[in-house]
Structure formats: C-alpha cells, structure tokens
mmCIF file of C-alpha atoms in Angstrom:
data_model
loop_
_atom_site.group_PDB
_atom_site.id
_atom_site.type_symbol
_atom_site.label_atom_id
_atom_site.label_comp_id
_atom_site.label_asym_id
_atom_site.label_seq_id
_atom_site.Cartn_x
_atom_site.Cartn_y
_atom_site.Cartn_z
ATOM 1 C CA MET A 560 -60.626 11.085 -5.021
ATOM 2 C CA GLY A 561 -63.113 8.270 -5.300
ATOM 3 C CA SER A 562 -61.712 6.187 -8.136
ATOM 4 C CA THR A 563 -62.343 2.451 -8.061
ATOM 5 C CA PRO A 564 -59.227 0.353 -7.425
ATOM 6 C CA GLN A 565 -57.845 -1.066 -10.675
ATOM 7 C CA PRO A 566 -55.855 -4.252 -11.169
ATOM 8 C CA LEU A 567 -52.099 -3.967 -11.246
ATOM 9 C CA SER A 568 -50.190 -3.975 -14.520
ATOM 10 C CA ARG A 569 -49.765 -7.162 -16.459
ATOM 11 C CA ARG A 570 -46.175 -7.076 -15.247
ATOM 12 C CA GLY A 571 -47.329 -6.574 -11.683
ATOM 13 C CA ALA A 572 -45.082 -9.001 -9.856
ATOM 14 C CA LEU A 573 -42.951 -7.643 -7.086
ATOM 15 C CA LEU A 574 -39.521 -6.536 -8.217
ATOM 16 C CA ALA A 575 -36.550 -7.912 -6.361
ATOM 17 C CA GLY A 576 -35.895 -6.209 -3.034
ATOM 18 C CA THR A 577 -33.908 -3.048 -3.389
ATOM 19 C CA ALA A 578 -30.168 -3.390 -2.726
ATOM 20 C CA ALA A 579 -28.829 -1.405 0.200
ATOM 21 C CA LEU A 580 -27.245 1.904 -0.666
ATOM 22 C CA ALA A 581 -23.553 1.406 -1.219
ATOM 23 C CA GLY A 582 -21.009 2.692 1.245
ATOM 24 C CA GLY A 583 -18.931 5.753 0.655
ATOM 25 C CA MET A 584 -21.843 8.149 0.256
ATOM 26 C CA GLY A 585 -20.823 10.216 3.258
ATOM 27 C CA LEU A 586 -23.053 11.900 5.806
ATOM 28 C CA ALA A 587 -21.948 15.445 5.295
ATOM 29 C CA GLY A 588 -23.357 16.260 1.881
ATOM 30 C CA ARG A 589 -22.478 19.653 0.478
ATOM 31 C CA THR A 590 -22.525 21.395 3.827
ATOM 32 C CA ASP A 591 -19.138 19.861 4.659
ATOM 33 C CA ALA A 592 -16.075 21.194 2.850
ATOM 34 C CA ALA A 593 -14.317 17.824 2.983
ATOM 35 C CA VAL A 594 -16.589 15.715 0.789
ATOM 36 C CA ARG A 595 -14.894 12.515 -0.371
ATOM 37 C CA ILE A 596 -15.739 10.990 -3.738
ATOM 38 C CA PRO A 597 -14.988 7.331 -4.453
ATOM 39 C CA GLU A 598 -12.374 6.880 -7.179
ATOM 40 C CA ARG A 599 -14.866 5.069 -9.410
ATOM 41 C CA ALA A 600 -17.091 8.150 -9.340
ATOM 42 C CA ARG A 601 -14.224 10.435 -10.316
ATOM 43 C CA THR A 602 -13.407 8.223 -13.287
ATOM 44 C CA HIS A 603 -17.037 7.878 -14.291
ATOM 45 C CA LEU A 604 -17.855 11.585 -14.117
ATOM 46 C CA ALA A 605 -14.638 12.536 -15.873
ATOM 47 C CA VAL A 606 -15.830 10.953 -19.117
ATOM 48 C CA LEU A 607 -19.084 12.927 -19.212
ATOM 49 C CA THR A 608 -19.645 16.120 -21.143
ATOM 50 C CA PRO A 609 -20.438 19.203 -19.019
ATOM 51 C CA GLU A 610 -24.174 18.880 -19.749
ATOM 52 C CA GLN A 611 -24.171 15.136 -19.038
ATOM 53 C CA ARG A 612 -22.430 15.813 -15.738
ATOM 54 C CA ALA A 613 -25.050 18.431 -14.820
ATOM 55 C CA GLY A 614 -27.889 16.215 -16.014
ATOM 56 C CA GLN A 615 -27.064 13.582 -13.388
ATOM 57 C CA CYS A 616 -28.874 15.811 -10.889
ATOM 58 C CA VAL A 617 -31.977 16.877 -12.851
ATOM 59 C CA ILE A 618 -35.424 15.260 -13.128
ATOM 60 C CA HIS A 619 -37.432 16.209 -16.221
ATOM 61 C CA SER A 620 -41.168 16.314 -16.934
ATOM 62 C CA TYR A 621 -43.339 16.692 -20.032
ATOM 63 C CA PRO A 622 -46.926 17.515 -21.048
ATOM 64 C CA GLY A 623 -49.553 15.109 -22.333
ATOM 65 C CA LEU A 624 -49.351 11.431 -23.191
ATOM 66 C CA THR A 625 -46.353 11.385 -25.533
ATOM 67 C CA PRO A 626 -42.846 12.387 -24.419
ATOM 68 C CA PRO A 627 -41.434 15.003 -26.810
ATOM 69 C CA ALA A 628 -38.411 14.226 -28.966
ATOM 70 C CA ARG A 629 -36.256 16.675 -26.985
ATOM 71 C CA LEU A 630 -36.857 14.680 -23.796
ATOM 72 C CA MET A 631 -36.134 11.368 -25.499
ATOM 73 C CA ASP A 632 -32.922 12.904 -26.857
ATOM 74 C CA ALA A 633 -31.950 14.055 -23.353
ATOM 75 C CA ILE A 634 -32.463 10.496 -22.094
ATOM 76 C CA ARG A 635 -30.548 8.934 -24.990
ATOM 77 C CA GLU A 636 -27.674 11.392 -24.592
ATOM 78 C CA GLY A 637 -27.433 11.087 -20.797
ATOM 79 C CA ARG A 638 -28.551 14.626 -19.952
ATOM 80 C CA THR A 639 -31.128 13.655 -17.331
ATOM 81 C CA ALA A 640 -31.335 11.489 -14.230
ATOM 82 C CA GLY A 641 -34.979 10.633 -14.777
ATOM 83 C CA VAL A 642 -38.588 11.689 -15.276
ATOM 84 C CA ILE A 643 -41.538 12.532 -13.049
ATOM 85 C CA PHE A 644 -45.007 11.509 -14.252
ATOM 86 C CA PHE A 645 -48.345 13.229 -13.615
ATOM 87 C CA GLY A 646 -51.961 12.339 -14.261
ATOM 88 C CA GLU A 647 -51.906 14.063 -17.657
ATOM 89 C CA ASN A 648 -49.158 11.648 -18.758
ATOM 90 C CA ILE A 649 -51.174 8.549 -17.882
ATOM 91 C CA GLU A 650 -54.122 7.284 -19.913
ATOM 92 C CA SER A 651 -53.951 3.690 -18.674
ATOM 93 C CA LEU A 652 -51.517 1.319 -17.020
ATOM 94 C CA SER A 653 -50.622 -0.279 -20.353
ATOM 95 C CA GLN A 654 -50.066 3.111 -21.998
ATOM 96 C CA ILE A 655 -47.652 4.414 -19.354
ATOM 97 C CA GLU A 656 -45.908 1.039 -19.237
ATOM 98 C CA GLY A 657 -45.273 1.436 -22.971
ATOM 99 C CA VAL A 658 -43.908 4.967 -22.502
ATOM 100 C CA ILE A 659 -41.559 3.752 -19.780
ATOM 101 C CA GLN A 660 -40.345 0.918 -21.970
ATOM 102 C CA GLU A 661 -39.474 3.456 -24.692
ATOM 103 C CA MET A 662 -37.587 5.569 -22.172
ATOM 104 C CA ASN A 663 -35.654 2.560 -20.918
ATOM 105 C CA GLU A 664 -34.730 1.623 -24.476
ATOM 106 C CA ALA A 665 -33.493 5.177 -25.081
ATOM 107 C CA ASN A 666 -31.529 5.081 -21.835
ATOM 108 C CA ALA A 667 -29.706 1.944 -22.983
ATOM 109 C CA SER A 668 -27.497 4.113 -25.214
ATOM 110 C CA ALA A 669 -26.762 6.718 -22.507
ATOM 111 C CA PRO A 670 -23.219 6.954 -21.090
ATOM 112 C CA VAL A 671 -24.396 6.267 -17.529
ATOM 113 C CA LYS A 672 -25.239 2.583 -17.352
ATOM 114 C CA ALA A 673 -27.858 2.778 -14.626
ATOM 115 C CA PRO A 674 -31.661 2.833 -14.627
ATOM 116 C CA LEU A 675 -33.457 6.137 -14.971
ATOM 117 C CA LEU A 676 -35.269 7.402 -11.893
ATOM 118 C CA LEU A 677 -38.911 7.083 -12.975
ATOM 119 C CA MET A 678 -41.127 8.625 -10.342
ATOM 120 C CA THR A 679 -44.552 9.912 -9.394
ATOM 121 C CA ASP A 680 -46.631 10.962 -6.364
ATOM 122 C CA GLN A 681 -48.574 7.874 -5.288
ATOM 123 C CA GLU A 682 -49.324 8.826 -1.696
ATOM 124 C CA GLY A 683 -52.816 7.349 -1.460
ATOM 125 C CA GLY A 684 -56.270 8.860 -1.086
ATOM 126 C CA MET A 685 -56.591 12.109 -3.018
ATOM 127 C CA VAL A 686 -52.965 12.161 -4.176
ATOM 128 C CA ARG A 687 -52.544 9.376 -6.725
ATOM 129 C CA ARG A 688 -51.344 9.512 -10.328
ATOM 130 C CA LEU A 689 -52.003 5.858 -11.138
ATOM 131 C CA PRO A 690 -55.339 4.106 -10.641
ATOM 132 C CA GLY A 691 -55.353 1.568 -7.847
ATOM 133 C CA GLU A 692 -53.371 1.221 -4.666
ATOM 134 C CA PRO A 693 -52.941 2.798 -2.260
ATOM 135 C CA VAL A 694 -56.604 3.731 -2.073
ATOM 136 C CA LEU A 695 -56.524 4.701 1.604
ATOM 137 C CA SER A 696 -55.218 8.159 2.494
ATOM 138 C CA ALA A 697 -52.638 8.678 5.221
ATOM 139 C CA LYS A 698 -55.428 9.973 7.453
ATOM 140 C CA ASP A 699 -57.457 6.813 6.784
ATOM 141 C CA VAL A 700 -54.445 4.745 7.752
ATOM 142 C CA GLY A 701 -53.687 6.723 10.898
ATOM 143 C CA SER A 702 -57.271 6.573 12.144
ATOM 144 C CA SER A 703 -57.706 2.849 11.464
ATOM 145 C CA THR A 704 -57.713 0.174 14.146
ATOM 146 C CA ASP A 705 -54.300 -1.047 12.967
ATOM 147 C CA PRO A 706 -52.356 1.963 11.651
ATOM 148 C CA GLU A 707 -49.000 0.211 11.329
ATOM 149 C CA GLY A 708 -50.516 -2.766 9.537
ATOM 150 C CA GLN A 709 -52.494 -0.536 7.189
ATOM 151 C CA ALA A 710 -49.391 1.564 6.498
ATOM 152 C CA GLU A 711 -47.516 -1.591 5.552
ATOM 153 C CA PHE A 712 -50.402 -2.651 3.301
ATOM 154 C CA THR A 713 -50.559 0.713 1.531
ATOM 155 C CA GLY A 714 -46.776 0.850 1.125
ATOM 156 C CA SER A 715 -46.757 -2.602 -0.414
ATOM 157 C CA GLY A 716 -49.661 -1.643 -2.679
ATOM 158 C CA ALA A 717 -47.911 1.513 -3.835
ATOM 159 C CA GLY A 718 -44.722 -0.403 -4.527
ATOM 160 C CA MET A 719 -46.401 -3.171 -6.507
ATOM 161 C CA ASN A 720 -48.506 -0.691 -8.472
ATOM 162 C CA LEU A 721 -45.568 1.473 -9.510
ATOM 163 C CA ALA A 722 -43.179 -1.429 -10.097
ATOM 164 C CA GLY A 723 -45.844 -3.063 -12.230
ATOM 165 C CA VAL A 724 -45.584 -0.320 -14.850
ATOM 166 C CA GLY A 725 -41.826 0.159 -14.501
ATOM 167 C CA MET A 726 -41.608 3.111 -12.106
ATOM 168 C CA ASN A 727 -38.984 2.865 -9.395
ATOM 169 C CA VAL A 728 -39.383 5.946 -7.145
ATOM 170 C CA ASN A 729 -42.405 7.138 -5.213
ATOM 171 C CA LEU A 730 -42.468 10.683 -3.830
ATOM 172 C CA ALA A 731 -44.102 9.368 -0.675
ATOM 173 C CA PRO A 732 -44.756 9.046 2.216
ATOM 174 C CA VAL A 733 -45.667 12.431 3.675
ATOM 175 C CA LEU A 734 -44.285 12.695 7.222
ATOM 176 C CA ASP A 735 -45.863 16.026 8.167
ATOM 177 C CA VAL A 736 -47.297 16.061 11.694
ATOM 178 C CA TYR A 737 -50.482 18.077 11.365
ATOM 179 C CA ARG A 738 -51.676 20.391 14.111
ATOM 180 C CA ARG A 739 -55.351 21.232 13.551
ATOM 181 C CA ALA A 740 -58.258 19.727 11.656
ATOM 182 C CA GLY A 741 -58.475 21.283 8.205
ATOM 183 C CA ASP A 742 -54.968 22.743 8.162
ATOM 184 C CA PHE A 743 -52.750 22.498 5.071
ATOM 185 C CA THR A 744 -51.741 18.867 5.461
ATOM 186 C CA ASP A 745 -54.946 17.595 7.032
ATOM 187 C CA GLN A 746 -57.343 19.112 4.504
ATOM 188 C CA TYR A 747 -56.029 16.711 1.850
ATOM 189 C CA GLU A 748 -55.769 13.823 4.359
ATOM 190 C CA ARG A 749 -51.992 13.625 3.793
ATOM 191 C CA SER A 750 -50.935 13.292 7.438
ATOM 192 C CA TYR A 751 -51.072 10.115 9.473
ATOM 193 C CA SER A 752 -51.524 11.818 12.819
ATOM 194 C CA LYS A 753 -51.030 14.776 15.164
ATOM 195 C CA ASP A 754 -48.693 12.503 17.115
ATOM 196 C CA GLN A 755 -45.129 12.465 15.850
ATOM 197 C CA GLU A 756 -44.395 8.950 17.062
ATOM 198 C CA ALA A 757 -47.447 7.597 15.242
ATOM 199 C CA VAL A 758 -46.372 9.381 12.051
ATOM 200 C CA GLY A 759 -42.912 7.872 12.395
ATOM 201 C CA THR A 760 -44.273 4.380 12.918
ATOM 202 C CA CYS A 761 -46.672 4.559 9.971
ATOM 203 C CA GLY A 762 -44.166 6.244 7.687
ATOM 204 C CA SER A 763 -41.500 3.658 8.456
ATOM 205 C CA ALA A 764 -43.904 0.790 7.791
ATOM 206 C CA PHE A 765 -44.884 2.336 4.438
ATOM 207 C CA ILE A 766 -41.226 2.912 3.495
ATOM 208 C CA THR A 767 -40.107 -0.610 4.375
ATOM 209 C CA ALA A 768 -42.966 -2.312 2.540
ATOM 210 C CA GLN A 769 -42.636 -0.130 -0.544
ATOM 211 C CA GLN A 770 -38.871 -0.539 -0.786
ATOM 212 C CA ASP A 771 -39.271 -4.300 -0.347
ATOM 213 C CA ALA A 772 -41.299 -4.076 -3.579
ATOM 214 C CA GLY A 773 -38.334 -2.469 -5.360
ATOM 215 C CA VAL A 774 -39.586 1.133 -5.330
ATOM 216 C CA ALA A 775 -37.522 3.779 -3.539
ATOM 217 C CA ALA A 776 -39.360 5.863 -0.954
ATOM 218 C CA THR A 777 -39.180 9.624 -0.450
ATOM 219 C CA ALA A 778 -39.904 11.039 3.002
ATOM 220 C CA LYS A 779 -41.315 14.568 2.727
ATOM 221 C CA HIS A 780 -41.451 17.575 3.367
ATOM 222 C CA PHE A 781 -38.425 18.092 5.646
ATOM 223 C CA PRO A 782 -38.324 19.540 8.252
ATOM 224 C CA GLY A 783 -42.130 19.376 8.158
ATOM 225 C CA LEU A 784 -45.172 21.230 6.841
ATOM 226 C CA GLY A 785 -47.331 20.155 9.769
ATOM 227 C CA PRO A 786 -47.428 23.675 11.286
ATOM 228 C CA ALA A 787 -48.733 25.221 8.031
ATOM 229 C CA SER A 788 -52.257 26.663 8.147
ATOM 230 C CA ALA A 789 -54.885 25.866 5.539
ATOM 231 C CA ASN A 790 -53.859 28.685 3.195
ATOM 232 C CA GLN A 791 -50.072 28.244 3.516
ATOM 233 C CA ASN A 792 -49.376 26.392 0.283
ATOM 234 C CA THR A 793 -45.829 26.604 -1.064
ATOM 235 C CA ASP A 794 -47.062 25.644 -4.536
ATOM 236 C CA LEU A 795 -48.898 28.962 -4.669
ATOM 237 C CA GLY A 796 -46.689 31.427 -2.821
ATOM 238 C CA PRO A 797 -44.117 32.095 -0.113
ATOM 239 C CA VAL A 798 -44.702 30.460 3.267
ATOM 240 C CA THR A 799 -42.883 31.361 6.482
ATOM 241 C CA LEU A 800 -43.269 29.160 9.558
ATOM 242 C CA THR A 801 -42.383 30.478 13.005
ATOM 243 C CA THR A 802 -42.184 27.131 14.789
ATOM 244 C CA SER A 803 -39.427 27.090 17.417
ATOM 245 C CA VAL A 804 -36.284 25.005 17.003
ATOM 246 C CA SER A 805 -37.251 22.915 20.019
ATOM 247 C CA THR A 806 -40.660 22.079 18.506
ATOM 248 C CA LEU A 807 -39.219 21.370 15.074
ATOM 249 C CA ARG A 808 -36.765 18.948 16.616
ATOM 250 C CA SER A 809 -39.060 17.348 19.187
ATOM 251 C CA VAL A 810 -42.117 17.073 16.914
ATOM 252 C CA ASP A 811 -41.615 17.674 13.198
ATOM 253 C CA GLU A 812 -38.236 16.007 12.720
ATOM 254 C CA VAL A 813 -39.068 12.936 14.808
ATOM 255 C CA PRO A 814 -40.666 10.956 11.929
ATOM 256 C CA TYR A 815 -37.548 11.573 9.829
ATOM 257 C CA ARG A 816 -35.357 9.853 12.394
ATOM 258 C CA ALA A 817 -37.627 6.830 12.087
ATOM 259 C CA ALA A 818 -37.639 7.042 8.279
ATOM 260 C CA ILE A 819 -33.847 7.240 8.152
ATOM 261 C CA SER A 820 -33.610 4.234 10.458
ATOM 262 C CA ALA A 821 -36.001 2.419 8.102
ATOM 263 C CA GLY A 822 -33.649 3.181 5.199
ATOM 264 C CA THR A 823 -35.621 5.707 3.172
ATOM 265 C CA LYS A 824 -33.673 6.298 -0.042
ATOM 266 C CA LEU A 825 -34.692 9.931 -0.543
ATOM 267 C CA VAL A 826 -35.824 12.927 1.478
ATOM 268 C CA MET A 827 -37.643 15.873 -0.109
ATOM 269 C CA LEU A 828 -37.126 19.275 1.488
ATOM 270 C CA SER A 829 -39.880 21.821 1.927
ATOM 271 C CA TRP A 830 -40.011 25.213 0.180
ATOM 272 C CA ALA A 831 -41.242 26.920 3.364
ATOM 273 C CA VAL A 832 -38.962 29.273 5.279
ATOM 274 C CA TYR A 833 -38.320 28.022 8.829
ATOM 275 C CA ARG A 834 -37.459 31.208 10.673
ATOM 276 C CA ALA A 835 -35.893 29.397 13.628
ATOM 277 C CA LEU A 836 -33.430 27.538 11.371
ATOM 278 C CA ASP A 837 -32.810 29.982 8.505
ATOM 279 C CA ALA A 838 -34.873 33.147 8.356
ATOM 280 C CA ASP A 839 -33.640 34.101 4.901
ATOM 281 C CA ARG A 840 -34.082 31.062 2.668
ATOM 282 C CA PRO A 841 -36.605 28.292 1.990
ATOM 283 C CA ALA A 842 -35.475 24.937 3.355
ATOM 284 C CA GLY A 843 -34.540 23.519 -0.048
ATOM 285 C CA LEU A 844 -32.289 26.516 -0.750
ATOM 286 C CA SER A 845 -30.721 26.551 2.708
ATOM 287 C CA PRO A 846 -27.367 24.888 3.488
ATOM 288 C CA THR A 847 -28.337 25.264 7.148
ATOM 289 C CA VAL A 848 -31.507 23.173 6.791
ATOM 290 C CA VAL A 849 -29.783 20.630 4.561
ATOM 291 C CA GLY A 850 -27.105 20.446 7.269
ATOM 292 C CA GLU A 851 -29.814 19.794 9.853
ATOM 293 C CA LEU A 852 -30.826 16.743 7.831
ATOM 294 C CA ARG A 853 -27.334 15.535 6.959
ATOM 295 C CA ASN A 854 -25.312 16.331 10.051
ATOM 296 C CA ARG A 855 -27.842 16.338 12.894
ATOM 297 C CA LEU A 856 -30.090 13.496 11.699
ATOM 298 C CA GLY A 857 -27.372 11.650 9.768
ATOM 299 C CA PHE A 858 -29.225 11.134 6.487
ATOM 300 C CA PRO A 859 -26.844 9.523 3.938
ATOM 301 C CA GLY A 860 -29.189 9.248 0.947
ATOM 302 C CA VAL A 861 -30.461 11.476 -1.852
ATOM 303 C CA THR A 862 -31.950 14.893 -1.198
ATOM 304 C CA VAL A 863 -34.561 16.088 -3.703
ATOM 305 C CA THR A 864 -36.243 19.443 -4.125
ATOM 306 C CA ASP A 865 -39.945 20.002 -4.252
ATOM 307 C CA ALA A 866 -41.253 21.438 -7.550
ATOM 308 C CA LEU A 867 -38.741 24.000 -8.841
ATOM 309 C CA GLU A 868 -41.565 26.063 -10.369
ATOM 310 C CA ALA A 869 -43.353 26.510 -7.022
ATOM 311 C CA GLY A 870 -44.800 29.903 -6.185
ATOM 312 C CA ALA A 871 -42.796 29.938 -2.958
ATOM 313 C CA LEU A 872 -39.680 30.628 -5.053
ATOM 314 C CA ARG A 873 -40.996 33.599 -7.003
ATOM 315 C CA ALA A 874 -38.387 35.878 -5.393
ATOM 316 C CA TYR A 875 -35.540 33.579 -6.442
ATOM 317 C CA GLY A 876 -35.404 34.257 -10.159
ATOM 318 C CA SER A 877 -35.613 31.971 -13.153
ATOM 319 C CA THR A 878 -35.431 28.204 -13.414
ATOM 320 C CA ALA A 879 -31.707 28.594 -14.039
ATOM 321 C CA GLU A 880 -31.151 30.696 -10.927
ATOM 322 C CA ARG A 881 -33.269 28.462 -8.721
ATOM 323 C CA ALA A 882 -31.512 25.305 -9.921
ATOM 324 C CA VAL A 883 -28.078 26.709 -9.099
ATOM 325 C CA LEU A 884 -29.203 27.949 -5.683
ATOM 326 C CA ALA A 885 -30.697 24.548 -4.844
ATOM 327 C CA ALA A 886 -27.577 22.662 -5.918
ATOM 328 C CA ALA A 887 -25.359 25.069 -3.969
ATOM 329 C CA ALA A 888 -27.488 24.440 -0.863
ATOM 330 C CA GLY A 889 -26.891 20.694 -1.085
ATOM 331 C CA MET A 890 -29.817 19.351 -3.087
ATOM 332 C CA ASP A 891 -28.793 16.238 -5.029
ATOM 333 C CA LEU A 892 -31.819 16.126 -7.342
ATOM 334 C CA ILE A 893 -33.516 19.151 -8.895
ATOM 335 C CA LEU A 894 -37.189 18.443 -9.621
ATOM 336 C CA CYS A 895 -38.290 20.218 -12.816
ATOM 337 C CA SER A 896 -41.974 19.310 -12.750
ATOM 338 C CA ALA A 897 -43.661 22.070 -14.790
ATOM 339 C CA ARG A 898 -44.626 19.534 -17.502
ATOM 340 C CA ASP A 899 -42.211 21.205 -19.902
ATOM 341 C CA ALA A 900 -39.044 19.477 -21.070
ATOM 342 C CA ALA A 901 -37.494 22.893 -21.720
ATOM 343 C CA GLN A 902 -37.535 23.566 -17.963
ATOM 344 C CA GLY A 903 -35.254 20.608 -17.328
ATOM 345 C CA GLU A 904 -32.982 21.666 -20.171
ATOM 346 C CA GLU A 905 -32.692 25.162 -18.682
ATOM 347 C CA ALA A 906 -31.695 23.693 -15.335
ATOM 348 C CA VAL A 907 -29.092 21.409 -16.922
ATOM 349 C CA THR A 908 -27.557 24.280 -18.886
ATOM 350 C CA ALA A 909 -27.448 26.529 -15.827
ATOM 351 C CA LEU A 910 -25.789 23.874 -13.657
ATOM 352 C CA SER A 911 -23.270 23.111 -16.392
ATOM 353 C CA GLU A 912 -22.358 26.780 -16.776
ATOM 354 C CA ALA A 913 -22.144 27.321 -13.012
ATOM 355 C CA LEU A 914 -19.777 24.365 -12.670
ATOM 356 C CA ALA A 915 -17.599 25.686 -15.497
ATOM 357 C CA ALA A 916 -17.519 29.158 -13.941
ATOM 358 C CA GLY A 917 -16.773 27.859 -10.462
ATOM 359 C CA THR A 918 -20.041 29.272 -9.093
ATOM 360 C CA LEU A 919 -20.828 25.749 -7.926
ATOM 361 C CA ASP A 920 -18.316 23.676 -6.001
ATOM 362 C CA GLY A 921 -17.540 20.843 -8.411
ATOM 363 C CA THR A 922 -16.379 18.402 -5.738
ATOM 364 C CA ALA A 923 -19.557 18.809 -3.723
ATOM 365 C CA PHE A 924 -21.747 18.665 -6.835
ATOM 366 C CA ASP A 925 -20.107 15.432 -7.984
ATOM 367 C CA ALA A 926 -20.602 13.907 -4.524
ATOM 368 C CA GLY A 927 -24.322 14.560 -4.927
ATOM 369 C CA ALA A 928 -24.277 13.075 -8.429
ATOM 370 C CA GLU A 929 -22.591 9.983 -7.007
ATOM 371 C CA ARG A 930 -25.331 9.609 -4.375
ATOM 372 C CA VAL A 931 -27.872 9.795 -7.200
ATOM 373 C CA ASN A 932 -26.000 7.225 -9.278
ATOM 374 C CA VAL A 933 -25.674 4.867 -6.293
ATOM 375 C CA LEU A 934 -29.450 5.128 -5.903
ATOM 376 C CA ARG A 935 -29.978 4.461 -9.608
ATOM 377 C CA GLY A 936 -27.683 1.451 -9.467
ATOM 378 C CA SER A 937 -29.544 0.034 -6.477
ATOM 379 C CA LEU A 938 -32.772 -0.009 -8.487
ATOM 380 C CA SER A 939 -31.510 -2.239 -11.294
#
C-alpha cells in the first residue's frame, strides 16, 4: 500500500498510559478446572441478562460507513464487548471519530460501566485501516539499520493514530517468524525477521510504545504462522502445519515470551492446525493450544480469536457452533468480523443458550468475561 501519511486526528494527543492489568485474572484460563473469579465479578455478572452476559465476550462488526441500528442497540443494551473496524467503515479520520463518539454515547447507558473495545488492524505497510502511521511494514522495520528503534517508532505511531480517533485496541503486532522469502507471512511484509529473537525484540518494542500511547496491543498469531507456505491462508481454507513441538517452542513461541514480558494485553490465536500440539483442532478451538499459551508461557491476559468466518473453520459448522467451540476452548473474545451485525448477534445468542444448557462451563466463561472487563477498565 502506497498511501501518503496523513496527519493524526484533531484529538491526536497521546492518551494516558494504560493501567496495568488488575490482579486476580489467573494464569490458568479455561483449561484449568479451578478457575477463581473475584467476588466483584460474580456480583457484576449476576445482574446481567443471559444475552448481556454472553455479549461480554463478543466483538461485532458492520458494513459501510454507518453502524446499523441493531448494532447501536446491542451497544446501548450491553450485548457486545466492542467493535472491529475495517477500511469500508472509514471515509476519513473525522468521520470515524464521529462514529466512535456515537458508540461511546450509546455505551454510556449500558449496564457494564467500562469502555467498549474499539479495534482495528493497524500493523503497518500493506495492512492498515487508517491513513497514516505506521507507514513502514514489519519487514521494513526488521531490515532497517535500527530495528528496535524503528519498531518503537511504528508502535508509537500506531498508538497515537488509533487513540486520536478514539480506538483503544490494535490487532498488532504480528509475531510470526517467517521461513522463506515469499511465504505466507513474508509476501505481505508482515514479519520482522527469520530470527525469533529479532522478532521478539521488535514486537516487544512495538507493544511497549503502543501501550504507552493508551492502545492495547495484540500479539498474533499464536503459536505462529511463520511455517505457512505462500498458499496456506487460513482466511481462505483449512491449513495444517507439521512443525515439530521442539521447533514451535524454540522458534515460533519465543517472540510470545518476549511479548508477555512486555505486557501485551491480548494474544490472538491462529486458525491453523498444529499437528504436533493438537492434530484434530485449529489452535483457536483447541484447549491444548490455549493451555500452551496460558500454562506453559504464563499469559494472564485476554485471548481473542481470529476472524470467526474464516475459511479454515468451514468444517466446524455455523457461526453459532464456532462461537461455542471457541469459548469452550478458552477464547475470551470471539471476533465476529464478517461486516454483518447479525453475525455477532448469532454468536451472542448461541453463547447465551449454551450457558443456560450447561454446554459451556459458566464459571470458566465468566472468568474470561472478567479478563475482558479488566482490560476494558484499564483503557478508561
């Protein structure tokens, strides 16, 4: 993408530094039967309707420039945790700033008194939804004479750009360690390096700078899409990776240790199947892979799915079925990004019904909702 850098929003001052995630989140996530929920969370969730309770773990999307009434109602009534924005939603910085202001005003009447999670993919280079920073791609950063310094610069730029229009979550940085020139991650210049330590250093610098600007970072796509070949795209269809456990842990997971040490607020899991970890399920539907992140790497923050409508999940049924499977695996946030508010509604209804039927473990689900609400509260 060769767009000319644009000035930041009229509001484009840095937001206050993000507060540290509160204690009591727990490392085990839903892979541990003994999840503890703080008493304040029990009281808070107890006053929600079943659909409001389910909505604490769903991100909605919508088509075009104007959010539909059904989405604004979901925000006003507390049936969503937030919204993801795409290029088709953004005409200009002032226009999307106005949309976000309307959403925040609607959220003021919701039962959960915490900011919405308002997110986009502002990685840099070819993957940007807003005009302006970061202009450099991850590959540009990694091949520069000062990769760590450039990563800090691009993270700061991303944070200021998003905060300037009122967004508070960036689905970046990518921490995939690419293998060969032109492979899946490299062809879009989304990887910092073939060297896992370099990826960890750059990713951590991006995360720290962006979160200092008040925008939560999302390390992705755990445990890593670096081994994927050029045509292995989970958006389009199923992908199975045969990387050994030893390589996954000594190469692909290394940047995540650095990102967790840097305090990344979210981690997005991949939709690829990692045969060495769980031969039967994509990572984001696998309690085993979520356990790798929670229990082996010690990640205490919010787990988020990749796009629920991805082609990699075609064998896993409808939106409703996929949402329940993802929540059961330990995903805290379900990303409904098909640009259709009805998709998010279907996920909320399915989660609500599964909780009522006992198909989903309510204690574990509420622990995930509490992690999400702690994140939301930290972004106020």
